Coordinates of C-alpha atoms in Angstrom, one line a residue:
Chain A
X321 CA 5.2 29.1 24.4
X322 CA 7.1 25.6 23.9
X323 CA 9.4 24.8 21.7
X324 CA 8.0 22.6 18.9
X325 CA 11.0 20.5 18.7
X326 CA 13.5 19.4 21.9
X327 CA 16.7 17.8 21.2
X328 CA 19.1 16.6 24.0
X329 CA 21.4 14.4 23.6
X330 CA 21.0 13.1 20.1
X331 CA 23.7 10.2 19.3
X332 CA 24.1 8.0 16.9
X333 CA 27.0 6.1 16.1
X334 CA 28.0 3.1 13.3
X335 CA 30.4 0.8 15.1
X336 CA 33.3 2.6 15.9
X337 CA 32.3 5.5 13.4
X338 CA 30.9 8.7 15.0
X339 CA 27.6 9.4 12.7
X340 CA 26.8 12.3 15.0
X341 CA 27.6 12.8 18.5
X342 CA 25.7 15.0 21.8
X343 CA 23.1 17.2 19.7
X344 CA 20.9 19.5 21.5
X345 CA 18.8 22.2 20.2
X346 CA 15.2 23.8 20.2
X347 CA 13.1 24.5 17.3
X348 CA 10.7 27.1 18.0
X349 CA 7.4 27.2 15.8
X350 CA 7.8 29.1 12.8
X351 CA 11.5 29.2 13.0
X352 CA 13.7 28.2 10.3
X353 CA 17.2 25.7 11.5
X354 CA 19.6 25.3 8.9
X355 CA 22.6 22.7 9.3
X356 CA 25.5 23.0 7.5
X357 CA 28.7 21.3 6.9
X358 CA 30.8 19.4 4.5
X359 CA 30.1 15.4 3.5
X360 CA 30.2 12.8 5.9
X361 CA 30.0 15.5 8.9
X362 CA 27.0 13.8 9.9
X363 CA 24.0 16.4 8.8
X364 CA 22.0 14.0 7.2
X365 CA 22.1 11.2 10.0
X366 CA 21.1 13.7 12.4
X367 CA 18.3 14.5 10.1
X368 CA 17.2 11.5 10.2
X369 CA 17.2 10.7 13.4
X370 CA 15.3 13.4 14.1
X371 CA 12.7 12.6 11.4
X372 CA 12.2 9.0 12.7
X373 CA 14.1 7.2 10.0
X374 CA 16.9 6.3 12.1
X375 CA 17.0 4.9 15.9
X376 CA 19.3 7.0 17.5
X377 CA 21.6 5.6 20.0
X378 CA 20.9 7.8 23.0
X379 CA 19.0 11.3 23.2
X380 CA 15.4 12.6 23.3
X381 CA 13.7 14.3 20.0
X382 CA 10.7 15.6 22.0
X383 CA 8.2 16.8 19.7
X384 CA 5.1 19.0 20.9
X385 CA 2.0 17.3 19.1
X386 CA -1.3 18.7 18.9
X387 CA -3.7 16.4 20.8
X388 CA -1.0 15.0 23.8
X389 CA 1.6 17.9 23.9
X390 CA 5.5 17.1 24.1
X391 CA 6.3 14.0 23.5
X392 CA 9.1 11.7 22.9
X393 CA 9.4 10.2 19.2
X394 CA 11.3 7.6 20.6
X395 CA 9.3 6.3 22.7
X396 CA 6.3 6.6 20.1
X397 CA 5.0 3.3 18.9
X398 CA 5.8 3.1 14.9
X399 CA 1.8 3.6 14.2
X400 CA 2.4 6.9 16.1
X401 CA 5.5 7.7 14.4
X402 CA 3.9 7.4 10.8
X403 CA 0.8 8.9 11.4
X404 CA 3.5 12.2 12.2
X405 CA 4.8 11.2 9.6
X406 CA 1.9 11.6 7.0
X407 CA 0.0 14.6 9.1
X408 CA 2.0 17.1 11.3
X409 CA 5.7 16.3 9.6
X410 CA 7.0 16.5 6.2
X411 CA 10.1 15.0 4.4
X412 CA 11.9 16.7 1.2
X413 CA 14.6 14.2 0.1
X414 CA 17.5 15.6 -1.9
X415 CA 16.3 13.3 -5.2
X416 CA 13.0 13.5 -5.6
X417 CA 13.0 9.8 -7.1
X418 CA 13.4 9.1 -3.2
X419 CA 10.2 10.8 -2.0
X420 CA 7.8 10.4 -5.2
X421 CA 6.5 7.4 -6.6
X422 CA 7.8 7.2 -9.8
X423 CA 4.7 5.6 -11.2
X424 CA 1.8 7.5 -9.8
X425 CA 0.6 10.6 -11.8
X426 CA 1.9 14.0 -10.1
X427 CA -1.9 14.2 -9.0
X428 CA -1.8 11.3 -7.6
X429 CA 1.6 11.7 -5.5
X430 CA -0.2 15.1 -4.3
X431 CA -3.2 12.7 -3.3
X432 CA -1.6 10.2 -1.7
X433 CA -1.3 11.9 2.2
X434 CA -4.9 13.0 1.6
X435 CA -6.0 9.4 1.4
X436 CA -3.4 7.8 3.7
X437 CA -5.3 9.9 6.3
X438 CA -9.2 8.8 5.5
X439 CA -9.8 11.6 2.3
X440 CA -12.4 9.6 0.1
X441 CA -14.0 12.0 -1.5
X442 CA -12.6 12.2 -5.3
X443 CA -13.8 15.0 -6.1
X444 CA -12.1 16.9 -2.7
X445 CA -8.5 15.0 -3.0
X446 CA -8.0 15.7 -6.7
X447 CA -9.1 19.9 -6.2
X448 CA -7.0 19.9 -3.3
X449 CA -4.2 18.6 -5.7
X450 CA -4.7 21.0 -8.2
X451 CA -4.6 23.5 -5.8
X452 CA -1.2 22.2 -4.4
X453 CA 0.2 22.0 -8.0
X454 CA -0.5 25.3 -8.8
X455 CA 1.1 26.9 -5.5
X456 CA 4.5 25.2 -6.4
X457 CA 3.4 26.6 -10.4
X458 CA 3.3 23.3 -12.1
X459 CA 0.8 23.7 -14.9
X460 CA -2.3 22.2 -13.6
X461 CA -2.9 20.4 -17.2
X462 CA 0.0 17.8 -16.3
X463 CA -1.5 16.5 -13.6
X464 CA -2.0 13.5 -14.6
X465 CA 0.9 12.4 -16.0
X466 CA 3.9 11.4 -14.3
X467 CA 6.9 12.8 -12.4
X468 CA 8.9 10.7 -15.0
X469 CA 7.7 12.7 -17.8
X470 CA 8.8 16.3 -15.6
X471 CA 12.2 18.0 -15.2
X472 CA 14.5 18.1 -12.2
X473 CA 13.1 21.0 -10.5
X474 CA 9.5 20.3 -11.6
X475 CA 9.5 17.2 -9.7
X476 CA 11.8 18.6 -6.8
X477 CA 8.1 21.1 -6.7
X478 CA 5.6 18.2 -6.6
X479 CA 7.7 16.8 -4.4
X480 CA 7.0 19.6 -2.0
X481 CA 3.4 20.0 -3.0
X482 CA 2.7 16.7 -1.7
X483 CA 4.4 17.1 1.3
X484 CA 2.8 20.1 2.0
X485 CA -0.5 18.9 1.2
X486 CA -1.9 17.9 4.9
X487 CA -0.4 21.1 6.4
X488 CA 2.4 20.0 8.5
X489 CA 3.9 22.0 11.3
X490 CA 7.3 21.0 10.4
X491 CA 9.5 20.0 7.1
X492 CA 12.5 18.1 6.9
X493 CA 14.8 19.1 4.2
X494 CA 17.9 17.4 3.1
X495 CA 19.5 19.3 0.3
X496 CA 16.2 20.7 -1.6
X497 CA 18.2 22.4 -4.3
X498 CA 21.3 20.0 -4.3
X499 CA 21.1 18.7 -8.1
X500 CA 19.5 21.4 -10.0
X501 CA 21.2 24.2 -12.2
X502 CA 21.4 27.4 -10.3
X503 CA 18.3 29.5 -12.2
X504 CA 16.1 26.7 -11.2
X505 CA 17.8 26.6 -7.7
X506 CA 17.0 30.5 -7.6
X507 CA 13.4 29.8 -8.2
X508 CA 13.0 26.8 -5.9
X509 CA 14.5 28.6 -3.1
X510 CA 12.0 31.7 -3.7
X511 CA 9.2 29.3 -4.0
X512 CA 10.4 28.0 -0.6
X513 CA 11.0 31.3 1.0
X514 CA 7.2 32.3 0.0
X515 CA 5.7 28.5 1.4
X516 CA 7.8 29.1 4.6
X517 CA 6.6 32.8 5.2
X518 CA 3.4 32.0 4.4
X519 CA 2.7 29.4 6.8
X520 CA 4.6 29.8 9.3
X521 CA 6.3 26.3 8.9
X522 CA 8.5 25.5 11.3
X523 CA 12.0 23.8 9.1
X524 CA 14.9 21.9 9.6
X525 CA 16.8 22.4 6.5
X526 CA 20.3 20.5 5.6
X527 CA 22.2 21.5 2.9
X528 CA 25.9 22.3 2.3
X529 CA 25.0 25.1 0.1
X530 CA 25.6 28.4 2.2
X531 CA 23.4 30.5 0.2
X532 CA 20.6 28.3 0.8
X533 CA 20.9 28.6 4.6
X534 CA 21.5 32.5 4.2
X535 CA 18.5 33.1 2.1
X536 CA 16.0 30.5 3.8
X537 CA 17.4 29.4 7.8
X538 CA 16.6 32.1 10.8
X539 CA 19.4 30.4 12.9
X540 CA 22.7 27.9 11.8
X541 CA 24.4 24.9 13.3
X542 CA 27.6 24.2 11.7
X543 CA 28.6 20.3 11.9
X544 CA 32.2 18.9 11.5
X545 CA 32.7 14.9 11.9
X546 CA 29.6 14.8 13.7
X547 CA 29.6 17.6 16.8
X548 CA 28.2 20.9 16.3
X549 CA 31.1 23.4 16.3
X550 CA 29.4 26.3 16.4
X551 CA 25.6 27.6 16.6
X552 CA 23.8 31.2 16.3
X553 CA 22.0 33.3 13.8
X554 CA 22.4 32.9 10.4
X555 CA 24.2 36.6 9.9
X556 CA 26.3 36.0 12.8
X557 CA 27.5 33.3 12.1
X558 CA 28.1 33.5 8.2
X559 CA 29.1 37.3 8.8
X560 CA 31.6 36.8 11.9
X561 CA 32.6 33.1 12.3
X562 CA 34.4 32.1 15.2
X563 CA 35.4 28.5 14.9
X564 CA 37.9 27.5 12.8
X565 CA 36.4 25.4 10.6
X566 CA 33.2 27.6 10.0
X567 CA 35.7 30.2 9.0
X568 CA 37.0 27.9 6.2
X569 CA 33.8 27.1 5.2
X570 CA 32.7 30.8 5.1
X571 CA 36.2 31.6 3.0
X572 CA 35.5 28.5 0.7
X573 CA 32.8 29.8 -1.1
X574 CA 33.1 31.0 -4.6
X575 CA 31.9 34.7 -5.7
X576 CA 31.4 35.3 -9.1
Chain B
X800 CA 1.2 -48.5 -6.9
X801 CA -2.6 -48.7 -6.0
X802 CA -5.1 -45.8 -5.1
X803 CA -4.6 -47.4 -1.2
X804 CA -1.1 -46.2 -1.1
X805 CA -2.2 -42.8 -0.6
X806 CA -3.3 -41.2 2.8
X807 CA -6.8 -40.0 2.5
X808 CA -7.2 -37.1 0.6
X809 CA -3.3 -37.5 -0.7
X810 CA -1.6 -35.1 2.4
X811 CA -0.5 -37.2 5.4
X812 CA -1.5 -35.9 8.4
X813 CA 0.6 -34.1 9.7
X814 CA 0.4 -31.5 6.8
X815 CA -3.3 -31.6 7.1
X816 CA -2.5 -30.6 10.9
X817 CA -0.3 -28.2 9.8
X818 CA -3.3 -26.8 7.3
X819 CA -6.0 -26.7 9.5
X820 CA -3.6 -24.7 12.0
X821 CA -2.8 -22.4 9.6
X822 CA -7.0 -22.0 8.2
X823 CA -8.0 -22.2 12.2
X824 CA -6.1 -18.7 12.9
X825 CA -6.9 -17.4 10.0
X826 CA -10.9 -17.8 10.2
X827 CA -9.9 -16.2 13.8
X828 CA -8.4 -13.2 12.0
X829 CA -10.8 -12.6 8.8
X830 CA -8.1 -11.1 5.9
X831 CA -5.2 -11.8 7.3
X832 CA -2.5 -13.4 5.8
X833 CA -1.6 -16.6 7.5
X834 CA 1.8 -18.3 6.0
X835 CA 1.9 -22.0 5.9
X836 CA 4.2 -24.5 4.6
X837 CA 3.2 -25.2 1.7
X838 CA 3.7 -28.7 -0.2
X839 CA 4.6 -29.5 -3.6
X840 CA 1.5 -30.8 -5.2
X841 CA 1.2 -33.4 -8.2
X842 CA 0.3 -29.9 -11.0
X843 CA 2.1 -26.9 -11.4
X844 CA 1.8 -23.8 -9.5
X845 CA -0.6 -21.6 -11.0
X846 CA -3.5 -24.6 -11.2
X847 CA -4.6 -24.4 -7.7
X848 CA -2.2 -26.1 -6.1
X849 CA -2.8 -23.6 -2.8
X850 CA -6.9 -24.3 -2.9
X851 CA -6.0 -28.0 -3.5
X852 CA -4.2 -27.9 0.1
X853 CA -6.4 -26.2 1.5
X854 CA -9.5 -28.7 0.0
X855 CA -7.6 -31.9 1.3
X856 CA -7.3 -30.2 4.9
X857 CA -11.1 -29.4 5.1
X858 CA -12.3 -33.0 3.3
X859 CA -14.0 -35.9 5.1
X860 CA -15.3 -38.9 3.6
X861 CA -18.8 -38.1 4.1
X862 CA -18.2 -35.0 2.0
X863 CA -19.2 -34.2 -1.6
X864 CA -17.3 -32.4 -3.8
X865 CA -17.6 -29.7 -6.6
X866 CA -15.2 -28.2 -8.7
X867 CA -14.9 -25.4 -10.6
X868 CA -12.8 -23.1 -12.6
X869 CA -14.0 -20.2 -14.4
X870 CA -17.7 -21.2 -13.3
X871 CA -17.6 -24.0 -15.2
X872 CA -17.8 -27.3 -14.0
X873 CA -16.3 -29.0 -16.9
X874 CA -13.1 -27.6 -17.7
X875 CA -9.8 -28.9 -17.6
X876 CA -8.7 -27.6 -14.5
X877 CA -12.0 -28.3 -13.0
X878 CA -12.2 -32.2 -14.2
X879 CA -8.4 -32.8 -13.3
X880 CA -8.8 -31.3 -9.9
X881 CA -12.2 -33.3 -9.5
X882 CA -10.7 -37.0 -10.6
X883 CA -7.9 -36.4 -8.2
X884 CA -10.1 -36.3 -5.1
X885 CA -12.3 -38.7 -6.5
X886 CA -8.8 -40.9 -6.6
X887 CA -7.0 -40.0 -3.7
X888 CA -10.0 -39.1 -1.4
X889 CA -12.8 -41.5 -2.6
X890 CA -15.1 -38.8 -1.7
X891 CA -18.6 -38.0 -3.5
X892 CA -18.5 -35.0 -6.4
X893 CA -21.4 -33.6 -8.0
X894 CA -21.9 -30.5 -9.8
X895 CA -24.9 -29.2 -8.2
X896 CA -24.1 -26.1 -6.5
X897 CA -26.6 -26.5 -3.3
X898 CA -25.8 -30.4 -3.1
X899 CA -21.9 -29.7 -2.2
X900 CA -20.4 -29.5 0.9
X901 CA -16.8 -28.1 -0.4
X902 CA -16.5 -26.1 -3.5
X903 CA -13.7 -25.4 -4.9
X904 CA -13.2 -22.2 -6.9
X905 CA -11.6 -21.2 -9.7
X906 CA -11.9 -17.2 -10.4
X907 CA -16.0 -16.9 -9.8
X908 CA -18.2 -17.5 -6.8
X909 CA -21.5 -19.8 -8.0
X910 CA -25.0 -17.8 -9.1
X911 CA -26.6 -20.1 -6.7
X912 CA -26.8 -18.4 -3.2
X913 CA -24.8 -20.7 -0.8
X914 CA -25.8 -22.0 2.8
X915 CA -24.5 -22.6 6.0
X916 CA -22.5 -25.3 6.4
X917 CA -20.7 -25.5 3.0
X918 CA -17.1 -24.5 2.2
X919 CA -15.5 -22.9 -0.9
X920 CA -12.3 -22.9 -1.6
X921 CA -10.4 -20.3 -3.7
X922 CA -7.7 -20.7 -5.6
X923 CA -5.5 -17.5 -5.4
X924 CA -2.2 -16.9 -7.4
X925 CA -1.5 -13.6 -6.0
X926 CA -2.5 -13.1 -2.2
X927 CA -1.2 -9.7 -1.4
X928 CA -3.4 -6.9 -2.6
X929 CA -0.6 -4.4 -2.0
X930 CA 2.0 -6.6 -4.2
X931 CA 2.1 -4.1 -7.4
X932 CA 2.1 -1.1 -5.4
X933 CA 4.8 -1.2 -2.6
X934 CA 7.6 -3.8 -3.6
X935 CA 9.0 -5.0 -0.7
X936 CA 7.2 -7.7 1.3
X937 CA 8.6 -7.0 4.8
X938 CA 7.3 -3.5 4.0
X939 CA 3.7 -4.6 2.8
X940 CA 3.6 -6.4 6.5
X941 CA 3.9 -3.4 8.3
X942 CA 1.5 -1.4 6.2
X943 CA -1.4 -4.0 7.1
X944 CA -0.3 -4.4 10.4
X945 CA -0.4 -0.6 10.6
X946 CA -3.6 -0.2 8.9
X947 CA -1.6 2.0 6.4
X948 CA -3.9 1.6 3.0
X949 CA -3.8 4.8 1.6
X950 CA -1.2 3.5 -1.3
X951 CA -4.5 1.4 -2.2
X952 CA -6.5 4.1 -3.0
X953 CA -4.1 5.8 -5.0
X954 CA -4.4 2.6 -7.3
X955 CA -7.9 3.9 -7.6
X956 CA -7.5 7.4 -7.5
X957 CA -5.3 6.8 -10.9
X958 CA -7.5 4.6 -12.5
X959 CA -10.4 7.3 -12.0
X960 CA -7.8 9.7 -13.1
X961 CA -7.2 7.7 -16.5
X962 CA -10.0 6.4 -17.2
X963 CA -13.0 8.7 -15.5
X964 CA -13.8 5.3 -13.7
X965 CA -12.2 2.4 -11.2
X966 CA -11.4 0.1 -14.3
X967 CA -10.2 -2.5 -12.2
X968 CA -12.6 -5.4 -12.9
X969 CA -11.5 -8.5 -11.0
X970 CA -9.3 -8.9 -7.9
X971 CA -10.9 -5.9 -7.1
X972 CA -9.8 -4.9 -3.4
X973 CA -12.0 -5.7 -0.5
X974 CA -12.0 -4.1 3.4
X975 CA -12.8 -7.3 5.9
X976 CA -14.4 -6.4 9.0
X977 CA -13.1 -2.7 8.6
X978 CA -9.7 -4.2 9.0
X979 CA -7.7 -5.8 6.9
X980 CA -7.8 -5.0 3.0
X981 CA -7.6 -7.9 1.1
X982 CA -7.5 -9.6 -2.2
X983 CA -10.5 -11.7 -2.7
X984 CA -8.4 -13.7 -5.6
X985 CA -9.2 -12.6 -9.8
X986 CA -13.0 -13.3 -9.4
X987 CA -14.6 -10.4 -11.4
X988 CA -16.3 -7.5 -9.4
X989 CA -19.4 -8.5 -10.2
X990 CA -19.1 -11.5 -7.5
X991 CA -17.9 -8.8 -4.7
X992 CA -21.3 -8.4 -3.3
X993 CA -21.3 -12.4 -2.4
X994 CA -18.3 -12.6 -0.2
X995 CA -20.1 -10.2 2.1
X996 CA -22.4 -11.6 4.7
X997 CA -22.3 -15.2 3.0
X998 CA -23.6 -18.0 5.6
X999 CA -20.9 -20.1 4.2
X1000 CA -17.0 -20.4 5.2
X1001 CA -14.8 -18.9 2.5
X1002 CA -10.9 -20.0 2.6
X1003 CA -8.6 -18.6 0.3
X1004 CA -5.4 -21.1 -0.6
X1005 CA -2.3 -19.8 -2.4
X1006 CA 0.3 -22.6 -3.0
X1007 CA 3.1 -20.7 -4.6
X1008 CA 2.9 -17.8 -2.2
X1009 CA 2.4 -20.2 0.7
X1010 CA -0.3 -18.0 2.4
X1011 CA -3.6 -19.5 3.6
X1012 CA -7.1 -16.2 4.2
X1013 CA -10.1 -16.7 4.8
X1014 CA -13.8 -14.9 5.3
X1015 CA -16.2 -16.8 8.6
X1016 CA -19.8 -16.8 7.6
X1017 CA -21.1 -13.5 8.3
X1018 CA -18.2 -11.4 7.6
X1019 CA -18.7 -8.0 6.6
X1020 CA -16.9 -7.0 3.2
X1021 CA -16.6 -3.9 1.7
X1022 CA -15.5 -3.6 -1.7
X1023 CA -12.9 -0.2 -1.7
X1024 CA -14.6 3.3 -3.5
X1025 CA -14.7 6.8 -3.3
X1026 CA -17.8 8.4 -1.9
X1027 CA -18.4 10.4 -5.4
X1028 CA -17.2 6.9 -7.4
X1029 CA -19.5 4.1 -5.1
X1030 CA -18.3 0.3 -6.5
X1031 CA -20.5 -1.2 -8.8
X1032 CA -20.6 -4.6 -9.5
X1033 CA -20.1 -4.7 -13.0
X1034 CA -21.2 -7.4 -15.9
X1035 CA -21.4 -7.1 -19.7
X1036 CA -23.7 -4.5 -20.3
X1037 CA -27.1 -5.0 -21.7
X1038 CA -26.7 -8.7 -22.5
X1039 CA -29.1 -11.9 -21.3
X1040 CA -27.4 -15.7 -21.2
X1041 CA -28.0 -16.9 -25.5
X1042 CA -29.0 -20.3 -23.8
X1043 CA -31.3 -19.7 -20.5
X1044 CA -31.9 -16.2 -20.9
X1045 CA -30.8 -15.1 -17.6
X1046 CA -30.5 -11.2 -17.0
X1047 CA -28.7 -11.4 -13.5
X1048 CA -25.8 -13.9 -13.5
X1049 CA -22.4 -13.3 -14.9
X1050 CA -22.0 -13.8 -18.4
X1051 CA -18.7 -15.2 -20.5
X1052 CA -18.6 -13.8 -24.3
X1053 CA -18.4 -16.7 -26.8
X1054 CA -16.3 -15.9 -30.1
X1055 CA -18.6 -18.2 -32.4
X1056 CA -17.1 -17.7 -35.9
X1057 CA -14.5 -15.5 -37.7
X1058 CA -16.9 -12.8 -38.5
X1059 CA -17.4 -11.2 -35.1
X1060 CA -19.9 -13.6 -34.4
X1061 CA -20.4 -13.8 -30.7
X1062 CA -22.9 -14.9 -27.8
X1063 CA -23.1 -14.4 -24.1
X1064 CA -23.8 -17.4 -21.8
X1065 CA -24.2 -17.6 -18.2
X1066 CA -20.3 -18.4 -17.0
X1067 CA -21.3 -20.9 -14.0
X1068 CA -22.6 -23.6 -16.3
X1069 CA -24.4 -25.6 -13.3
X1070 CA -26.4 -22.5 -12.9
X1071 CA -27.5 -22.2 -16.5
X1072 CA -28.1 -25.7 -16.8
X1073 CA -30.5 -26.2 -14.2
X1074 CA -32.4 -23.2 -15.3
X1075 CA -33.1 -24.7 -18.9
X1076 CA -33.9 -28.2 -17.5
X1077 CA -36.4 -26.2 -15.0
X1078 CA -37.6 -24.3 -18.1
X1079 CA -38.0 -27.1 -20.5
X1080 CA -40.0 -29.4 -17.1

């Protein structure tokens, strides 16, 4: 077995500012990578460098795709990088205003990967919709209307269901749960947790929320002004951690 | 100043060069978007001022010329385009359909089948099909570059959603050579069919937007559906032209008085009037 995802190397710097510095890791399939780490410590421009968003300074994201095995994104054409993009890859932005469009029915949104990748059957798209919709339990009778009209956490769902839609083999996440009240939070992340499990997605998860990582990630890299300080299993590292910082991250967190 | 002081057909060359460059790569490339410097013309954007550019670039003086906007032949837009050629180009009009060389459109395509070897002109206020959909332009470049038109289905996906049909009835979107999707400017859907296969040379001149399309004779264009919602090409239902009785040519409803009194003639009124002068002969 490969790893679905190689990184070596991974820089990417603004100017003089460090974004995020000499990141290497495999992502096996069906393994869940959380990142942690405060703001401005560089998790979400590693993200997305990895997810193609950003041109990374120097460093291979090597990615194992279906027909032509590993390959490097970089060196992808962008044709190549969006049809990833829209099939085998998926992207959940922290405000689902970012990854919805805003004026589309929620149907529609679902629909939209179907067609960008030759579904022109109406009939097939919109039961595949439904069917998406009512896996991330939005009520199947609001499917036409749009994300405008939903909450928070109802849109941060049909936000998923749409990315979900084409079955990728791996999800981006930066910050699913970051902006929603913590019962809707709890629901999300079981949602999630059933979606992952379920089919075997492979995840690269960001988030500064340490429950998140402990309840969703299978392994955690912790990031401080853009270096990884310290990497392992989620319960090692959250139960015994070893670099300083982790450890103030690990004691920072409030218990009710 | 006299009529003399203009160049022919009121562009000086050099523009005309610049035009035919412009309409040269974009026959080479049927659908694509070919920017061009476009010219402040004497009318406002919004009255052809694209189609009139691209007119002047194609005339010759052994060329006759028909205008018309909505179908009609006499309309304002029509007659005001038409006197200004027949000013600054001294070249022959007519409103027969089969006796033009260059027509230039306004919004319909004529009843009368065209032939190789004539030209018509549209006039097109908005060229990009993707405009209302994806806001940026530089982004809208990439997606046809990239052959990325699944955001254009959506728009129909909605509208079946809504409306349990494509309710988009003019500017309806058109695939060129399995290419390039593209805006065949507001004629209604009913005209669709025409642009494909037509013997003639169809150019496509927006002034405002300063982007010159076009469609060589022969082109194949496919108006966008869903395989369970097939395009049709749509006219008012049920309804004959009041005047020549025609049951196949697009109509135009006529509000007659203020007690819903309406009719429905034939909108290209060449068309309509050549069938009653056949009938009444």
């Amino acid at each position: 077995m490969i790893p679905l995802l190689q990184v070596t190397g991974l820089s990417k710097r603004y100017g003089a500012h460090v974004g995020c510095a000499d990141v290497a890791f495999d992502l096996w399939p069906g393994e869940v990578m959380g990142i942690v780490g405060e703001s401005g410590s560089g998790k979400s421009t590693l993200l997305n460098c990895l997810a193609g968003h950003l041109a990374p300074d120097a460093g291979q994201v090597i990615f194992d795709t279906r027909e032509q095995g590993p390959r490097d994104t970089r060196a992808m054409t962008e044709a190549e990088r969006r049809w990833l993009a829209r099939t085998d890859w998926a992207y959940v932005h922290q405000n689902p205003r970012d990854g919805l469009r805003m004026g589309v029915s929620a149907g529609g949104n679902v629909g939209e990967r179907l067609m960008a990748v030759g579904a022109r059957h109406y009939g097939d798209i919109r039961g595949q919709a439904q069917d998406w919709l009512s896996r991330v339990e939005i009520d199947t009778g609001r499917m036409d209307d749009r994300p405008g009209t939903f909450s928070g956490g109802m849109q941060q769902r049909v936000q998923i269901a749409r990315n979900l839609v084409t079955g990728p083999r791996l999800v981006f996440m930066d910050e699913p749960t970051g902006g929603l009240d913590v019962s809707v939070q709890a629901r999300l992340l079981d949602l999630l947790r059933g979606l992952v499990r379920r089919l075997g997605l492979s995840v690269v998860i960001v988030t500064h929320d340490l429950a998140v990582v402990r309840l969703l990630a299978d392994r955690l890299m912790v990031m401080k002004d853009g270096h990884v300080v310290e990497e392992g299993l989620t319960d090692q590292v959250l139960d015994d951690p070893q670099h300083g910082y982790t450890q103030l991250l690990v004691s920072s967190v409030l218990h009710v | 100043m006299t009529d003399q002081a203009y160049n022919f057909a009121y562009l000086d060359e050099a523009t005309k060069r610049m035009l035919r460059r412009a309409l040269l790569k974009a026959v080479a490339i049927p659908g694509y978007q070919v920017p061009f410097s476009s010219r402040e013309m004497p009318m406002p954007y919004g009255w052809g001022t694209g189609g009139v550019q691209v007119t002047a670039a194609c005339l010759v003086p052994e060329d006759t010329l028909k205008v018309i906007d909505q179908g009609a032949d006499d309309t304002t837009n029509a007659v005001s385009i038409r006197s200004f050629f027949e000013k600054v180009a001294g070249v022959a009009t007519t409103e027969a359909t089969a006796e033009a060389s260059v027509i230039q459109t306004r919004h319909r395509i004529p009843e009368t089948p065209l032939h190789a070897g004539q030209i018509l002109v549209f006039q097109v206020p908005i060229p990009e099909p993707l405009r209302f959909l994806e806001p940026r332009e530089t982004e809208t470049r990439v997606m046809h570059a990239l052959e990325d038109y699944g955001l254009m289905q959506v728009r129909l996906y909605e509208d079946i959603a809504r409306h349990g049909e494509i309710a988009r009835a003019y500017a309806y979107p058109v695939k060129v050579e399995g290419r390039y999707v593209m805006d065949p400017s507001p004629i209604p859907k009913f005209d669709n069919p025409k642009l494909n296969m037509s013997p003639a040379l169809q150019l496509f001149g927006a002034g405002r937007e300063c982007r010159i399309y076009a469609l060589p004779p022969f082109t194949r264009v496919e108006s966008l559906d869903f395989e369970d919602y097939p395009f049709t090409p749509s006219k008012a239902a049920g309804q004959d032209c009041a005047i020549c009785g025609a049951s196949g040519s697009y109509l135009d409803e006529v509000i007659t008085d203020d007690a819903g009194g309406r009719m429905f003639v034939c909108s290209d009124t060449d068309y309509c009037a050549t069938r009653v002068q056949e009938a009444s002969a």
